[in-house]
Coordinates of C-alpha atoms in Angstrom, one line a residue:
X1 CA 53.2 34.0 8.9
X2 CA 52.8 36.7 11.6
X3 CA 55.1 37.5 13.7
X4 CA 55.2 36.0 16.9
X5 CA 55.0 32.4 14.4
X6 CA 58.1 33.0 13.4
X7 CA 59.0 33.9 16.6
X8 CA 57.4 30.3 17.8
X9 CA 60.3 29.2 19.8
X10 CA 60.5 29.7 23.3
X11 CA 62.8 32.4 24.8
X12 CA 66.3 31.3 25.6
X13 CA 69.3 29.9 24.0
X14 CA 70.5 26.2 25.0
X15 CA 73.5 24.3 24.8
X16 CA 73.5 21.1 23.2
X17 CA 74.8 17.7 23.5
X18 CA 73.3 15.8 20.5
X19 CA 75.7 14.0 18.4
X20 CA 76.0 15.3 14.6
X21 CA 72.7 14.4 12.6
X22 CA 73.4 10.6 11.5
X23 CA 71.6 9.5 8.5
X24 CA 68.3 7.4 9.3
X25 CA 68.1 3.6 10.0
X26 CA 70.7 1.5 12.0
X27 CA 74.3 2.2 13.0
X28 CA 76.4 0.2 15.2
X29 CA 78.3 1.6 18.6
X30 CA 81.0 -0.3 20.6
X31 CA 79.2 -1.7 23.9
X32 CA 82.4 -2.6 26.5
X33 CA 81.9 -6.6 28.4
X34 CA 83.4 -6.8 31.9
X35 CA 86.9 -7.6 33.1
X36 CA 87.6 -9.6 29.2
X37 CA 86.9 -6.2 28.1
X38 CA 85.9 -7.8 25.0
X39 CA 84.3 -5.5 22.5
X40 CA 80.4 -6.2 20.7
X41 CA 78.6 -5.3 18.2
X42 CA 75.2 -3.8 19.2
X43 CA 72.9 -2.3 16.6
X44 CA 71.1 1.5 17.6
X45 CA 68.1 2.6 15.8
X46 CA 68.1 6.0 14.3
X47 CA 64.8 7.6 14.1
X48 CA 65.3 11.3 12.2
X49 CA 62.9 14.3 13.5
X50 CA 62.7 17.4 10.6
X51 CA 61.9 20.9 12.5
X52 CA 62.7 24.2 11.6
X53 CA 63.7 25.7 15.1
X54 CA 65.9 26.4 17.5
X55 CA 68.1 23.8 17.0
X56 CA 69.1 24.8 21.2
X57 CA 65.3 23.8 22.3
X58 CA 66.3 20.7 20.1
X59 CA 69.1 20.1 21.8
X60 CA 67.3 20.0 25.2
X61 CA 64.4 17.8 23.5
X62 CA 67.1 15.1 22.5
X63 CA 69.3 15.0 24.8
X64 CA 66.0 14.3 27.7
X65 CA 64.7 11.8 25.0
X66 CA 68.1 10.1 23.5
X67 CA 68.7 9.1 27.9
X68 CA 65.3 8.2 28.0
X69 CA 65.4 5.7 25.6
X70 CA 69.0 4.4 25.4
X71 CA 68.9 1.5 26.9
X72 CA 66.2 0.4 23.7
X73 CA 69.7 1.2 21.5
X74 CA 66.7 4.0 20.0
X75 CA 68.8 7.6 18.7
X76 CA 66.1 10.7 17.8
X77 CA 68.4 12.9 15.8
X78 CA 67.0 16.4 14.6
X79 CA 67.3 17.8 11.6
X80 CA 67.0 21.1 10.3
X81 CA 65.0 22.2 7.8
X82 CA 64.2 25.9 5.5
X83 CA 60.7 25.6 4.6
X84 CA 59.7 22.8 6.9
X85 CA 56.1 22.3 5.4
X86 CA 57.0 22.2 1.0
X87 CA 59.9 19.7 2.2
X88 CA 57.4 17.4 3.6
X89 CA 55.3 18.0 0.5
X90 CA 58.6 16.8 -1.2
X91 CA 58.8 14.0 0.7
X92 CA 56.1 13.2 3.2
X93 CA 55.6 10.2 1.1
X94 CA 58.8 8.9 0.6
X95 CA 60.2 6.9 2.6
X96 CA 64.0 6.8 1.6
X97 CA 64.4 10.6 1.8
X98 CA 61.5 11.8 4.3
X99 CA 61.8 12.2 7.8
X100 CA 60.0 9.6 10.4
X101 CA 58.4 12.2 12.1
X102 CA 58.3 16.3 11.9
X103 CA 57.9 18.9 15.2
X104 CA 56.6 22.1 14.0
X105 CA 53.7 24.4 15.1
X106 CA 50.2 22.7 14.9
X107 CA 48.7 25.2 13.0
X108 CA 50.0 24.1 9.8
X109 CA 48.0 20.5 10.9
X110 CA 45.0 20.7 8.9
X111 CA 47.0 21.2 5.3
X112 CA 49.2 18.4 6.0
X113 CA 46.6 16.2 7.0
X114 CA 45.0 16.9 4.3
X115 CA 47.9 15.8 1.7
X116 CA 47.8 12.1 3.5
X117 CA 50.8 11.6 4.5
X118 CA 50.5 11.7 8.4
X119 CA 49.5 8.7 10.6
X120 CA 47.3 9.2 13.7
X121 CA 49.4 9.8 16.9
X122 CA 46.7 7.2 18.1
X123 CA 47.3 4.8 15.1
X124 CA 50.1 4.3 17.4
X125 CA 50.1 4.6 21.0
X126 CA 46.9 5.0 23.5
X127 CA 45.2 7.6 24.3
X128 CA 46.7 7.0 27.9
X129 CA 49.9 7.9 27.2
X130 CA 49.0 11.1 26.7
X131 CA 46.7 11.3 30.2
X132 CA 48.8 14.0 31.6
X133 CA 48.8 16.2 28.6
X134 CA 47.0 19.8 29.1
X135 CA 43.2 19.2 26.7
X136 CA 44.0 22.6 24.8
X137 CA 47.3 21.3 23.5
X138 CA 45.8 17.4 22.7
X139 CA 42.9 19.9 20.8
X140 CA 45.2 21.3 18.8
X141 CA 47.1 18.3 17.7
X142 CA 43.5 17.3 16.4
X143 CA 41.5 18.5 12.7
X144 CA 39.1 16.8 11.2
X145 CA 37.6 14.7 15.2
X146 CA 41.8 12.9 14.5
X147 CA 44.7 13.3 16.6
X148 CA 48.0 13.7 14.4
X149 CA 49.6 15.8 16.6
X150 CA 51.5 14.7 19.6
X151 CA 51.8 18.1 22.0
X152 CA 55.6 18.9 23.3
X153 CA 54.9 22.6 24.4
X154 CA 52.8 25.7 24.0
X155 CA 53.0 29.9 24.1
X156 CA 49.9 32.6 24.9
X157 CA 50.1 36.1 25.0
X158 CA 50.4 37.7 28.3
X159 CA 49.9 40.6 30.1
X160 CA 53.7 42.4 30.9
X161 CA 54.0 45.4 33.1
X162 CA 57.1 47.2 34.1
X163 CA 56.8 47.4 38.3
X164 CA 58.1 50.1 38.1
X165 CA 56.3 52.0 36.2
X166 CA 52.7 50.6 36.6
X167 CA 50.7 51.9 40.3
X168 CA 48.7 49.3 42.1
X169 CA 47.7 46.2 41.8
X170 CA 46.7 45.4 38.4
X171 CA 42.7 45.1 37.9
X172 CA 40.6 41.9 37.0
X173 CA 37.9 43.0 35.2
X174 CA 39.4 45.1 31.2
X175 CA 36.6 47.5 31.8
X176 CA 38.8 48.4 35.1
X177 CA 41.8 48.7 32.6
X178 CA 40.6 50.5 30.4
X179 CA 39.7 52.9 33.1
X180 CA 43.3 53.0 34.0
X181 CA 44.1 52.9 30.5
X182 CA 42.2 56.5 30.2
X183 CA 43.8 58.2 33.3
X184 CA 47.1 57.1 32.9
X185 CA 47.8 57.9 29.4
X186 CA 49.1 60.4 27.7
X187 CA 49.0 61.1 24.1
X188 CA 50.6 64.0 23.6
X189 CA 53.2 63.0 26.0
X190 CA 53.6 60.1 23.8
X191 CA 53.2 57.6 27.1
X192 CA 51.2 55.6 27.0
X193 CA 48.9 52.4 30.3
X194 CA 49.4 50.1 28.0
X195 CA 50.0 49.3 24.7
X196 CA 49.6 46.1 22.1
X197 CA 49.3 45.8 18.7
X198 CA 45.7 46.9 18.2
X199 CA 45.3 46.3 14.0
X200 CA 46.8 42.6 14.2
X201 CA 43.8 39.2 14.6
X202 CA 46.2 37.6 16.5
X203 CA 46.8 40.5 18.8
X204 CA 42.8 40.5 19.1
X205 CA 41.0 37.4 19.1
X206 CA 42.1 37.6 22.8
X207 CA 38.5 39.9 22.6
X208 CA 37.1 38.2 19.4
X209 CA 37.3 34.6 21.4
X210 CA 36.1 35.9 25.3
X211 CA 33.2 37.3 23.5
X212 CA 32.1 33.7 21.3
X213 CA 33.3 34.7 17.8
X214 CA 35.8 34.5 15.4
X215 CA 38.0 34.8 13.2
X216 CA 37.2 31.8 11.2
X217 CA 36.3 27.9 13.0
X218 CA 36.6 24.4 12.1
X219 CA 33.6 24.1 9.6
X220 CA 36.8 26.5 7.5
X221 CA 33.2 29.4 7.7
X222 CA 34.7 33.4 8.0
X223 CA 33.5 34.8 11.2
X224 CA 34.2 38.6 10.7
X225 CA 30.5 39.7 11.1
X226 CA 29.2 38.0 13.6
X227 CA 27.5 39.8 16.0
X228 CA 30.1 38.5 18.6
X229 CA 32.7 39.4 16.9
X230 CA 31.6 43.0 15.8
X231 CA 31.2 43.3 19.2
X232 CA 34.8 42.9 20.4
X233 CA 36.1 44.9 17.7
X234 CA 33.9 48.0 19.1
X235 CA 34.8 47.1 22.4
X236 CA 38.5 46.7 21.4
X237 CA 38.6 49.7 19.4
X238 CA 38.0 51.7 22.9
X239 CA 41.4 50.4 24.1
X240 CA 42.7 50.6 20.4
X241 CA 42.2 55.4 21.2
X242 CA 44.4 55.1 23.6
X243 CA 47.5 52.1 22.7
X244 CA 49.7 54.6 19.7
X245 CA 49.4 53.1 16.4
X246 CA 49.9 49.5 17.4
X247 CA 52.8 48.6 15.5
X248 CA 54.6 45.6 16.4
X249 CA 58.2 47.7 16.5
X250 CA 56.5 50.8 17.8
X251 CA 54.6 48.8 21.1
X252 CA 58.2 47.6 21.7
X253 CA 60.0 50.2 21.2
X254 CA 57.5 52.3 23.8
X255 CA 57.4 49.5 26.7
X256 CA 61.5 48.8 26.1
X257 CA 61.7 52.4 26.2
X258 CA 60.1 53.0 29.7
X259 CA 57.4 54.9 27.8
X260 CA 54.7 52.7 28.2
X261 CA 53.8 50.6 32.0
X262 CA 52.2 47.6 30.4
X263 CA 52.7 45.7 27.1
X264 CA 50.2 42.4 25.5
X265 CA 53.0 40.3 23.8
X266 CA 54.5 37.1 24.4
X267 CA 57.4 35.4 25.7
X268 CA 59.4 35.7 22.5
X269 CA 59.9 39.6 23.3
X270 CA 61.5 38.6 26.9
X271 CA 65.0 38.6 25.3
X272 CA 64.5 42.5 24.8
X273 CA 62.7 43.3 28.0
X274 CA 65.4 41.7 30.0
X275 CA 68.7 43.2 27.8
X276 CA 65.8 46.9 28.5
X277 CA 66.4 46.5 32.6
X278 CA 63.2 46.3 33.5
X279 CA 61.6 44.5 36.2
X280 CA 59.3 42.9 34.7
X281 CA 55.9 40.8 36.3
X282 CA 53.0 38.8 34.1
X283 CA 49.4 38.2 34.5
X284 CA 47.8 35.9 32.6
X285 CA 44.9 36.6 30.2
X286 CA 42.2 34.6 31.5
X287 CA 42.5 36.4 34.8
X288 CA 41.0 39.9 32.5
X289 CA 37.0 39.8 32.9
X290 CA 35.4 41.2 29.8
X291 CA 32.2 42.6 30.6
X292 CA 30.0 39.8 29.0
X293 CA 31.5 37.6 32.5
X294 CA 33.5 36.1 29.9
X295 CA 37.7 36.0 30.7
X296 CA 39.8 37.1 27.5
X297 CA 40.6 34.5 25.3
X298 CA 44.0 34.6 23.3
X299 CA 45.2 32.4 20.7
X300 CA 47.9 29.8 21.5
X301 CA 50.4 28.0 19.4
X302 CA 51.4 24.8 20.1
X303 CA 54.8 23.1 18.8
X304 CA 54.2 19.6 19.2
X305 CA 55.4 16.3 16.8
X306 CA 53.9 14.5 14.0
X307 CA 54.4 10.9 11.7
X308 CA 54.9 10.0 8.7
X309 CA 52.4 7.1 8.2
X310 CA 55.2 5.1 6.5
X311 CA 57.2 5.2 9.9
X312 CA 53.9 4.8 11.8
X313 CA 53.6 1.9 9.4
X314 CA 56.8 0.5 9.4
X315 CA 58.5 1.3 12.6
X316 CA 55.8 1.3 15.0
X317 CA 57.4 -0.2 18.1
X318 CA 60.5 2.3 17.5
X319 CA 57.8 5.7 16.8
X320 CA 55.7 4.5 20.0
X321 CA 59.0 4.5 21.8
X322 CA 60.2 7.6 21.1
X323 CA 55.9 9.1 21.1
X324 CA 55.9 7.7 24.8
X325 CA 59.5 9.4 26.3
X326 CA 58.2 12.6 24.2
X327 CA 54.9 13.1 26.1
X328 CA 56.7 12.4 28.9
X329 CA 56.9 15.0 32.1
X330 CA 61.1 14.8 31.9
X331 CA 60.9 16.9 28.2
X332 CA 58.6 20.1 29.8
X333 CA 60.8 20.4 33.1
X334 CA 64.2 20.3 30.8
X335 CA 62.3 22.6 28.4
X336 CA 60.6 24.5 31.0
X337 CA 64.0 25.5 32.8
X338 CA 67.0 25.4 29.9
X339 CA 64.6 27.1 27.0
X340 CA 61.5 29.1 29.5
X341 CA 58.9 27.1 28.0
X342 CA 54.9 25.9 28.5
X343 CA 55.1 22.6 28.3
X344 CA 51.9 20.5 26.8
X345 CA 52.6 17.7 30.0
X346 CA 50.6 18.5 33.1
X347 CA 52.9 16.8 35.8
X348 CA 55.9 18.4 34.5
X349 CA 54.6 21.8 36.4
X350 CA 54.9 19.5 39.8
X351 CA 58.5 20.3 39.1
X352 CA 59.6 23.5 41.4
X353 CA 62.1 24.6 39.2
X354 CA 58.8 24.4 36.5
X355 CA 56.2 25.6 39.1
X356 CA 58.3 29.0 40.3
X357 CA 59.3 30.7 36.7
X358 CA 56.2 33.2 36.5
X359 CA 56.3 33.7 32.9
X360 CA 55.8 29.2 32.9
X361 CA 53.1 29.9 35.7
X362 CA 50.7 32.6 33.5
X363 CA 51.1 30.6 29.9
X364 CA 49.6 27.6 32.1
X365 CA 46.8 29.2 33.8
X366 CA 45.8 31.1 30.1
X367 CA 45.5 27.7 29.3
X368 CA 42.9 27.4 31.1
X369 CA 40.4 29.8 28.8
X370 CA 43.4 30.2 25.6
X371 CA 41.8 28.5 22.0
X372 CA 44.2 26.5 19.9
X373 CA 44.9 28.9 16.3
X374 CA 42.4 27.4 14.1
X375 CA 44.5 24.2 12.1
X376 CA 42.5 24.9 8.8
X377 CA 44.3 25.5 6.2
X378 CA 42.1 28.5 4.6
X379 CA 43.3 30.4 8.0
X380 CA 46.2 31.2 6.1
X381 CA 43.7 33.3 3.9
X382 CA 42.1 35.4 6.9
X383 CA 44.4 37.1 8.5
X384 CA 44.4 40.0 5.4
X385 CA 40.7 40.5 5.2
X386 CA 40.5 39.8 9.9
X387 CA 43.7 42.8 9.7
X388 CA 42.0 45.1 6.7
X389 CA 38.8 45.1 9.4
X390 CA 40.9 45.9 11.8
X391 CA 42.2 48.8 10.5
X392 CA 39.2 49.8 9.2
X393 CA 37.3 50.1 12.6
X394 CA 40.4 51.7 14.8
X395 CA 42.4 54.1 12.4
X396 CA 40.3 55.0 9.5
X397 CA 37.0 54.8 11.7
X398 CA 35.1 52.9 9.3
X399 CA 31.4 51.6 9.9
X400 CA 32.1 48.5 12.1
X401 CA 28.7 47.6 10.7
X402 CA 30.2 47.8 6.8
X403 CA 33.3 46.5 7.3
X404 CA 32.7 43.8 8.6
X405 CA 30.3 42.9 5.8
X406 CA 33.3 43.4 3.1
X407 CA 35.8 41.8 4.5
X408 CA 33.3 38.8 5.3
X409 CA 32.6 38.6 1.3
X410 CA 36.8 38.7 0.3
X411 CA 37.2 36.6 3.3
X412 CA 34.9 34.2 1.7
X413 CA 35.5 35.0 -2.0
X414 CA 40.1 34.1 -0.6
X415 CA 38.5 30.9 0.5
X416 CA 36.6 30.4 -2.1
X417 CA 39.6 30.4 -4.9
X418 CA 41.4 27.9 -2.8
X419 CA 38.9 25.1 -4.0

């Protein structure tokens, strides 16, 4: 999967107070009783959630949820598993050895849903329990019109700029941005106005989606040779000519070294940017208007929780309590404050600390036009053809129509091979 997915864990590490992982089931806890100081035994039910992410983020979630569930005697335990999807394939139907739930990026949802190991979220909680979730994040957790994932937090690409290098206001249209780049880029001197991974499909998706094209749709149909997709690639080509070679390491180094005034990137870049001492400004991509009057529409990656079918069937009330706690605004507030994550719950943004975070506010704004990265299993074979197409146009100068037809056929063949 692409580099951004490897980094699809919000920026800052957090200090957690979560106790060590316990076994699924129940455990006895001591409860002190009044002046008699007599101990009584009380069972605490444990819910195990597998993940493959940042332990500090999981600690933040667990601390908040466990505080919420304390009176119900429910304890949530996060267990990290390398190769999480492989582990779920092995144990997704094994109640004795598998988890109750899992937390992961939404793009794997289609594959797991097709395995038949997940329960629809709405089999456990009602739609009213999710009423405060941003619509885009709910869409990300839905596959074939069934919601299998409760969203927790999300990310999108942003326009990130060096306040000491950028001259004047950041423009509001992509045409104006292109004009600024033409005036402030000196390729011979190795200095750039804006850099982007211009031949990486994820980074070009804001143009493709904004032009009305797509890499692949919900019916798993590739759209590389759609006219709208080709128009977007042709338009992006103008930017690519002014953005160095588009390699991740190249563009990141140029920005951190002060040789580029702006970069299109995500929260995963913030640690390096801060280490470089850059005074960072941030603008939502959805605030840029394309020539067709539409806004840039980047992909979004959503982290959420899915429920194993056996857990929903045998522990419905307990799982429902955990889901409701995870859906609460306080989880989002804690994630934003402690881990710099953008909450899926819209009410979390009413908290002053969350609202004052420039990056998180920009990500929320982007959610107005962002599209969840496709969660159909066939998306996994689309990256290669899509990026070969972009490289052919941007780096080799091939005709966009001929290249689009060639790589559309390659995509269709790759999808057919999955059957």
